Each structure stands twice: as structure tokens, then as C-alpha cells.
PDB file of C-alpha atoms in Angstrom:
ATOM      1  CA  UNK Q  75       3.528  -0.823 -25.611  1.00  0.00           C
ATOM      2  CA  UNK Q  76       2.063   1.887 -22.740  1.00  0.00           C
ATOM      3  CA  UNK Q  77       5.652   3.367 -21.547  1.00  0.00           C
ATOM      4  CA  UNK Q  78       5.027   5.400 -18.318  1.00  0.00           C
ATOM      5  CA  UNK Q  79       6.627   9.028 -16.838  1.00  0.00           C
ATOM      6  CA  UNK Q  80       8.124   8.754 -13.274  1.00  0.00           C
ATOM      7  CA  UNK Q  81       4.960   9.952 -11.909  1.00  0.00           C
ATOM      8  CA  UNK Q  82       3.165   7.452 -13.142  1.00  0.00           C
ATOM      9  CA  UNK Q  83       4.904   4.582 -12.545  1.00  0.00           C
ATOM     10  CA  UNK Q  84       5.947   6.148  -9.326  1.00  0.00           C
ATOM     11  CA  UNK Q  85       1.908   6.100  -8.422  1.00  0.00           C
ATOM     12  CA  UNK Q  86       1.474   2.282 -10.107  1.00  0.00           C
ATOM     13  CA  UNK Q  87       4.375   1.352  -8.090  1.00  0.00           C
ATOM     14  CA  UNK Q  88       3.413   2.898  -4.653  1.00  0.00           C
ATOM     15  CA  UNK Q  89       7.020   4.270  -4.206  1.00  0.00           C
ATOM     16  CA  UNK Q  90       7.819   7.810  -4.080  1.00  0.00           C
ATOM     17  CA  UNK Q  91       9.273   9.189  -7.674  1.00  0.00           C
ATOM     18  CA  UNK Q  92      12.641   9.971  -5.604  1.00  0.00           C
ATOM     19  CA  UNK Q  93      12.860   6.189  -5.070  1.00  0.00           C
ATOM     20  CA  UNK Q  94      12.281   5.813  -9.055  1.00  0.00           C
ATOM     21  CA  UNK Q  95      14.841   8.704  -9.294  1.00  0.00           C
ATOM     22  CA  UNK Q  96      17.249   6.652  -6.870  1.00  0.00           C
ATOM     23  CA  UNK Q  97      16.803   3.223  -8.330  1.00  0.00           C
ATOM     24  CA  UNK Q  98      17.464   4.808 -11.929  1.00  0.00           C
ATOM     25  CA  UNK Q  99      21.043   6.166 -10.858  1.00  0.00           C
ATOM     26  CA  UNK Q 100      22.055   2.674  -9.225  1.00  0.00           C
ATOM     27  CA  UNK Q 101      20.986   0.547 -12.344  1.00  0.00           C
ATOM     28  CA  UNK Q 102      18.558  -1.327 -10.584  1.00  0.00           C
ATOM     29  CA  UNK Q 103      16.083  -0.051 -13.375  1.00  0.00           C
ATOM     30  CA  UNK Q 104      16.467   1.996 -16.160  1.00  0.00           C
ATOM     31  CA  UNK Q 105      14.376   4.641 -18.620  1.00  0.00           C
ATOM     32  CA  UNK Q 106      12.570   2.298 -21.947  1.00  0.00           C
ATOM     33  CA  UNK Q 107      13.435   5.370 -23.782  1.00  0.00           C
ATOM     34  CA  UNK Q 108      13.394   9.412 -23.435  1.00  0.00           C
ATOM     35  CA  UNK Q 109      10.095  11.479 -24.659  1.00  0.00           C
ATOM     36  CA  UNK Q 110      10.704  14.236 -27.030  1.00  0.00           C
ATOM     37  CA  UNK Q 111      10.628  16.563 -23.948  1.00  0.00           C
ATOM     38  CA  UNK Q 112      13.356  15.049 -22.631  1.00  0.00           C
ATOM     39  CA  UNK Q 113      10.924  13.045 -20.281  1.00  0.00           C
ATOM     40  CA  UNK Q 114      11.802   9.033 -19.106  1.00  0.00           C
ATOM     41  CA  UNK Q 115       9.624   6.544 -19.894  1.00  0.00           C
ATOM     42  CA  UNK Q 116       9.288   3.150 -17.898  1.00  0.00           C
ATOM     43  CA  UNK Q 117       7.875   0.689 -19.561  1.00  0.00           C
ATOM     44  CA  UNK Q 118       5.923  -2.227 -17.617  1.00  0.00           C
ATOM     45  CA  UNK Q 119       8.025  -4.779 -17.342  1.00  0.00           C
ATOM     46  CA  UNK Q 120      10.125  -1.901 -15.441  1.00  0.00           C
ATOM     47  CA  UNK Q 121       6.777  -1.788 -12.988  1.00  0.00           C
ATOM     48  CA  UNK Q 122       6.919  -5.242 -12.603  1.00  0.00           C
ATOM     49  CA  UNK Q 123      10.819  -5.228 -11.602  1.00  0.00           C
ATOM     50  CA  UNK Q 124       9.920  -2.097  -8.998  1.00  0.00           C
ATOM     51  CA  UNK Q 125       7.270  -4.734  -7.055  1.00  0.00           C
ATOM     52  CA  UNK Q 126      10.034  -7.461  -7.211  1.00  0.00           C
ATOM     53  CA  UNK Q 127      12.407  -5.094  -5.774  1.00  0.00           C
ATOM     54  CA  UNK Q 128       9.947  -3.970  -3.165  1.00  0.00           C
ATOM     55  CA  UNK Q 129       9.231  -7.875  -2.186  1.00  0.00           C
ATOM     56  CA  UNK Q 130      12.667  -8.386  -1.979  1.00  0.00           C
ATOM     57  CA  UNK Q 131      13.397  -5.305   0.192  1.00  0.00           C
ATOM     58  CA  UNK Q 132      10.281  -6.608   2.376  1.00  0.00           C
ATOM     59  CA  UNK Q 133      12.107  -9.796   2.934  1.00  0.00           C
ATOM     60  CA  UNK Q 134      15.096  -7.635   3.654  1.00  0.00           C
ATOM     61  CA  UNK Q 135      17.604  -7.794   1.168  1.00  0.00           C
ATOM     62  CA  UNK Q 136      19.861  -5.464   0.894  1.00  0.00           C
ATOM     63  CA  UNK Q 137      19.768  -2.991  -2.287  1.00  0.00           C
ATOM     64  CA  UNK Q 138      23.246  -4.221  -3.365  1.00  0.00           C
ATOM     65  CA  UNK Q 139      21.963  -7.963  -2.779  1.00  0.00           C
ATOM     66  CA  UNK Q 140      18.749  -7.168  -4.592  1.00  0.00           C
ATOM     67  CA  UNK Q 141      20.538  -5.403  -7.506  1.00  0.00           C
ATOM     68  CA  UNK Q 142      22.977  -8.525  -7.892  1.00  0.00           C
ATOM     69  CA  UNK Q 143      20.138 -10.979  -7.774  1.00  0.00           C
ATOM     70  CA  UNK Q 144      18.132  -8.672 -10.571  1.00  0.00           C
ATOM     71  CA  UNK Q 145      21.432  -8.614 -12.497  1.00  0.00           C
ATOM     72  CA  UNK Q 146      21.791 -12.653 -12.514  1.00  0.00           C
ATOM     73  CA  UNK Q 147      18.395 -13.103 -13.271  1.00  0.00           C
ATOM     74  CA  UNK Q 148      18.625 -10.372 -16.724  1.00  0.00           C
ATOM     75  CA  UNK Q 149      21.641 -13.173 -17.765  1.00  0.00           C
ATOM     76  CA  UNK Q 150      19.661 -16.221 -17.646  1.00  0.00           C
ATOM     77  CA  UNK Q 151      17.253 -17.907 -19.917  1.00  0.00           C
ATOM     78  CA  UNK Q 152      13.499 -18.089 -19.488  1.00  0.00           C
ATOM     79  CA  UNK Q 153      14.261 -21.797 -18.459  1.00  0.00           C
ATOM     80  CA  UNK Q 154      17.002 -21.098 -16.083  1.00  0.00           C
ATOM     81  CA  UNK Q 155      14.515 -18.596 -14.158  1.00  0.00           C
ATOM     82  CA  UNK Q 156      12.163 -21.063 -13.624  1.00  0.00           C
ATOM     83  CA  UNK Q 157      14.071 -23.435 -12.512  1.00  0.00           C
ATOM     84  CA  UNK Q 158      15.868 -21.153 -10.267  1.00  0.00           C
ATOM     85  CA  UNK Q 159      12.881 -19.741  -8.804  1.00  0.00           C
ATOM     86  CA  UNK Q 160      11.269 -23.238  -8.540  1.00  0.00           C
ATOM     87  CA  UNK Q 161      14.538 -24.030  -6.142  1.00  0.00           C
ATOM     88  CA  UNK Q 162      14.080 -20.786  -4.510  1.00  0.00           C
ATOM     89  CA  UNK Q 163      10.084 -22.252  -3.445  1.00  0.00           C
ATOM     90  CA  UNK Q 164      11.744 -25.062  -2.528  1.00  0.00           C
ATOM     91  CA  UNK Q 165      14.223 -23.872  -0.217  1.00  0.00           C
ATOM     92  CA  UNK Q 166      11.540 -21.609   1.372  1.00  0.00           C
ATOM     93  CA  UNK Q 167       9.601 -24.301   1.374  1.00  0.00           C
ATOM     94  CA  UNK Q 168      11.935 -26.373   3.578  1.00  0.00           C
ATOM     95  CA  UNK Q 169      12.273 -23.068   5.783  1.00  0.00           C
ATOM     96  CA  UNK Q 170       8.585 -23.414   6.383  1.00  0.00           C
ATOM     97  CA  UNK Q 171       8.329 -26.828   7.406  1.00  0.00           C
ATOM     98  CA  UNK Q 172      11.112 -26.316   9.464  1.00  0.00           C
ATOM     99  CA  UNK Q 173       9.077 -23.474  11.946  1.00  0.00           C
ATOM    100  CA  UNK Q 174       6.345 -25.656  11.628  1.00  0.00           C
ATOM    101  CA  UNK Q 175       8.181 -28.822  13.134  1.00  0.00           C
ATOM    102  CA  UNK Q 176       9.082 -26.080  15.920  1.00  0.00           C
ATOM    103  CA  UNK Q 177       5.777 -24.963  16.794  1.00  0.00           C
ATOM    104  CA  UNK Q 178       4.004 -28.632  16.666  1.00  0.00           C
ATOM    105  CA  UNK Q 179       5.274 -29.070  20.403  1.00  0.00           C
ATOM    106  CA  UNK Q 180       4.035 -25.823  21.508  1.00  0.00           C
ATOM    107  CA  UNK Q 181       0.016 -26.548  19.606  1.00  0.00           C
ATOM    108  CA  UNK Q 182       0.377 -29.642  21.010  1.00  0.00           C
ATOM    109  CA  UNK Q 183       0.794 -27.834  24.757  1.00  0.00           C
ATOM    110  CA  UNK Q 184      -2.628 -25.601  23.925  1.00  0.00           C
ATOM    111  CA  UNK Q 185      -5.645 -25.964  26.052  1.00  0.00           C
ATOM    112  CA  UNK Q 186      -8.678 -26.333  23.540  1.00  0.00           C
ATOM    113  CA  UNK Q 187      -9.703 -22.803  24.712  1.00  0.00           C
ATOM    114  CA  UNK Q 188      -6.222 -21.627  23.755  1.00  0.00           C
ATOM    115  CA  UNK Q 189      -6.060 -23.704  20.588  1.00  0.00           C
ATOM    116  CA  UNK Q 190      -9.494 -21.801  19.466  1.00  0.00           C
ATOM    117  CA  UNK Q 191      -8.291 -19.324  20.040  1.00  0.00           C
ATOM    118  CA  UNK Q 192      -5.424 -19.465  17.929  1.00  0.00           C
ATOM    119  CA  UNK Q 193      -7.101 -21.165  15.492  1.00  0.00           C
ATOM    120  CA  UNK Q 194      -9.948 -18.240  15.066  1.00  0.00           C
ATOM    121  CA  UNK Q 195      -6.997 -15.762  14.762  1.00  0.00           C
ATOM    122  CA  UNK Q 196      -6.029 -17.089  11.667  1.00  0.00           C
ATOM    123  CA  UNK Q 197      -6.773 -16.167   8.256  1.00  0.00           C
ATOM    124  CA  UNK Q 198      -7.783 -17.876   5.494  1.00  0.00           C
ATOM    125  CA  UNK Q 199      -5.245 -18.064   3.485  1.00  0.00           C
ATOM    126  CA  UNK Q 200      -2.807 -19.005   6.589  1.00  0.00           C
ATOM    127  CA  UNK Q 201      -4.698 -21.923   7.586  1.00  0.00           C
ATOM    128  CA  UNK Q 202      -4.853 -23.043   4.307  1.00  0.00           C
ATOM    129  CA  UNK Q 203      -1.295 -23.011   4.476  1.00  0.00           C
ATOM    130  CA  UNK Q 204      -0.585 -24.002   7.811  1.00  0.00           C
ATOM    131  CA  UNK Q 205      -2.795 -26.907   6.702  1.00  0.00           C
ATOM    132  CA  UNK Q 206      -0.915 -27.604   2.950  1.00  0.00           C
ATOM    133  CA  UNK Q 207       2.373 -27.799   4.670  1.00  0.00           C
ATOM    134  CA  UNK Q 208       1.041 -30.266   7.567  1.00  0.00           C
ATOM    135  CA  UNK Q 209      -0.626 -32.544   4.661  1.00  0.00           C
ATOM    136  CA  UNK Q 210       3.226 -31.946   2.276  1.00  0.00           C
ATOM    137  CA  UNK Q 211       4.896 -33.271   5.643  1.00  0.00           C
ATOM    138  CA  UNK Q 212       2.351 -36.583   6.126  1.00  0.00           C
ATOM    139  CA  UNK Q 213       1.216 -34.928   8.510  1.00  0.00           C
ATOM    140  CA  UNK Q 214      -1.946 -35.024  10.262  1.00  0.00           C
ATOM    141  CA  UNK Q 215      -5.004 -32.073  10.476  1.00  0.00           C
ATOM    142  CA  UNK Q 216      -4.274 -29.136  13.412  1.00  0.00           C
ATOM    143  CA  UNK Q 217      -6.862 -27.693  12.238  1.00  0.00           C
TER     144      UNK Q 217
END
């Protein structure tokens, strides 16, 4: 098992080691174990739990909600996670559809110049998306 110092992980994790430092001392992560120089070592699944808390603070939870939902997730079993995160996709899911249903009127309005447009704008991976949640709501093509 590869266990990392702060600078590492701080470098792996594209957050400053302060942040590392600061996370430590509010439990949302916490040392693998201490070096013989006294050093703390993270180990990876500690790098992994810095990117979900980065996510989470990019979808702006708070630090208190993100520690609380870390917390409830370190409780549950491997099962419970994936069904809770399965229900989590769902509900975001539904979210999506939803601003979809509320810009279908407004595509609809687009001049084909517009709609180009638009449609050029996009990446990839959005119209691909756009496009899976037009065919999950029976839906027909935009694109």
C-alpha cells in the first residue's frame, strides 16, 4: 500500500497542503499512519475521498454538509452505498429531465440558424446527453 506525505497528496489532489492541513483538523480525512519522522501519511483511498470532497464542494455543499454526508457513507455497507448513490443518479436524474422539459419550449422557438448554432456550441459529451435524456423521456431527436 503507497501511503503519501501532505505534499504529495496535496499535488495528486490539486489542493493546497493547507487545505490537507485544514481538512485533517475537521475530520473530514485523517493521517493512514505517522512516518518515523513524525511525518503523516495519506493513503489513497484518502486521495480518493479529497476528489469526492472537491466534487461535492463544486456542487456547493457546504463543508459541514459534506463532512456529514462522508460520515454516513463510512457507516454503511458496500451495498447500502450503492444503492444510495444509485438513488442519488436517480434523483439527479429527475433534476435533469426536469430543465430539459423547461428548455423544449424555448428549442422549439429557435430559428434553424439559431438552433445551429446552439447545436455547434455543444460538446460531445453534452449532446450525447442532451440526446440520452430526450431518448430516457420517449422523447424524440433535437439533435
Amino acid at each position: 500500500m503507497h501511503l503519501y506525505r501532505i505534499g504529495e497528496l496535496s499535488r495528486l489532489a490539486k489542493v493546497s497542503a493547507r487545505t490537507i492541513d485544514y481538512y485533517t483538523s475537521m475530520g473530514l480525512i485523517e493521517p493512514a499512519k505517522r512516518s518515523d519522522k513524525n511525518y503523516r501519511l495519506y493513503s489513497h483511498e484518502t486521495l480518493q475521498r479529497l476528489e469526492r470532497i472537491e466534487d461535492m464542494k463544486k456542487d456547493k455543499y457546504t463543508l459541514d454538509e459534506i463532512k456529514a454526508s462522508l460520515d454516513s457513507w463510512s457507516k454503511v455497507t458496500p451495498e447500502e452505498q450503492i444503492s444510495l448513490k444509485l438513488t442519488e443518479i436517480q434523483q439527479h436524474l429527475t433534476k435533469l429531465e426536469r430543465e430539459v422539459k423547461e428548455l423544449e419550449p424555448v428549442i422549439k422557438q429557435l430559428k434553424p440558424r439559431q438552433a445551429n448554432r446552439f447545436y455547434s456550441a455543444l460538446t460531445p459529451q453534452t449532446a450525447a446527453c442532451i440526446e440520452a435524456l430526450m431518448l430516457l423521456m420517449n422523447k424524440s431527436s433535437l439533435m
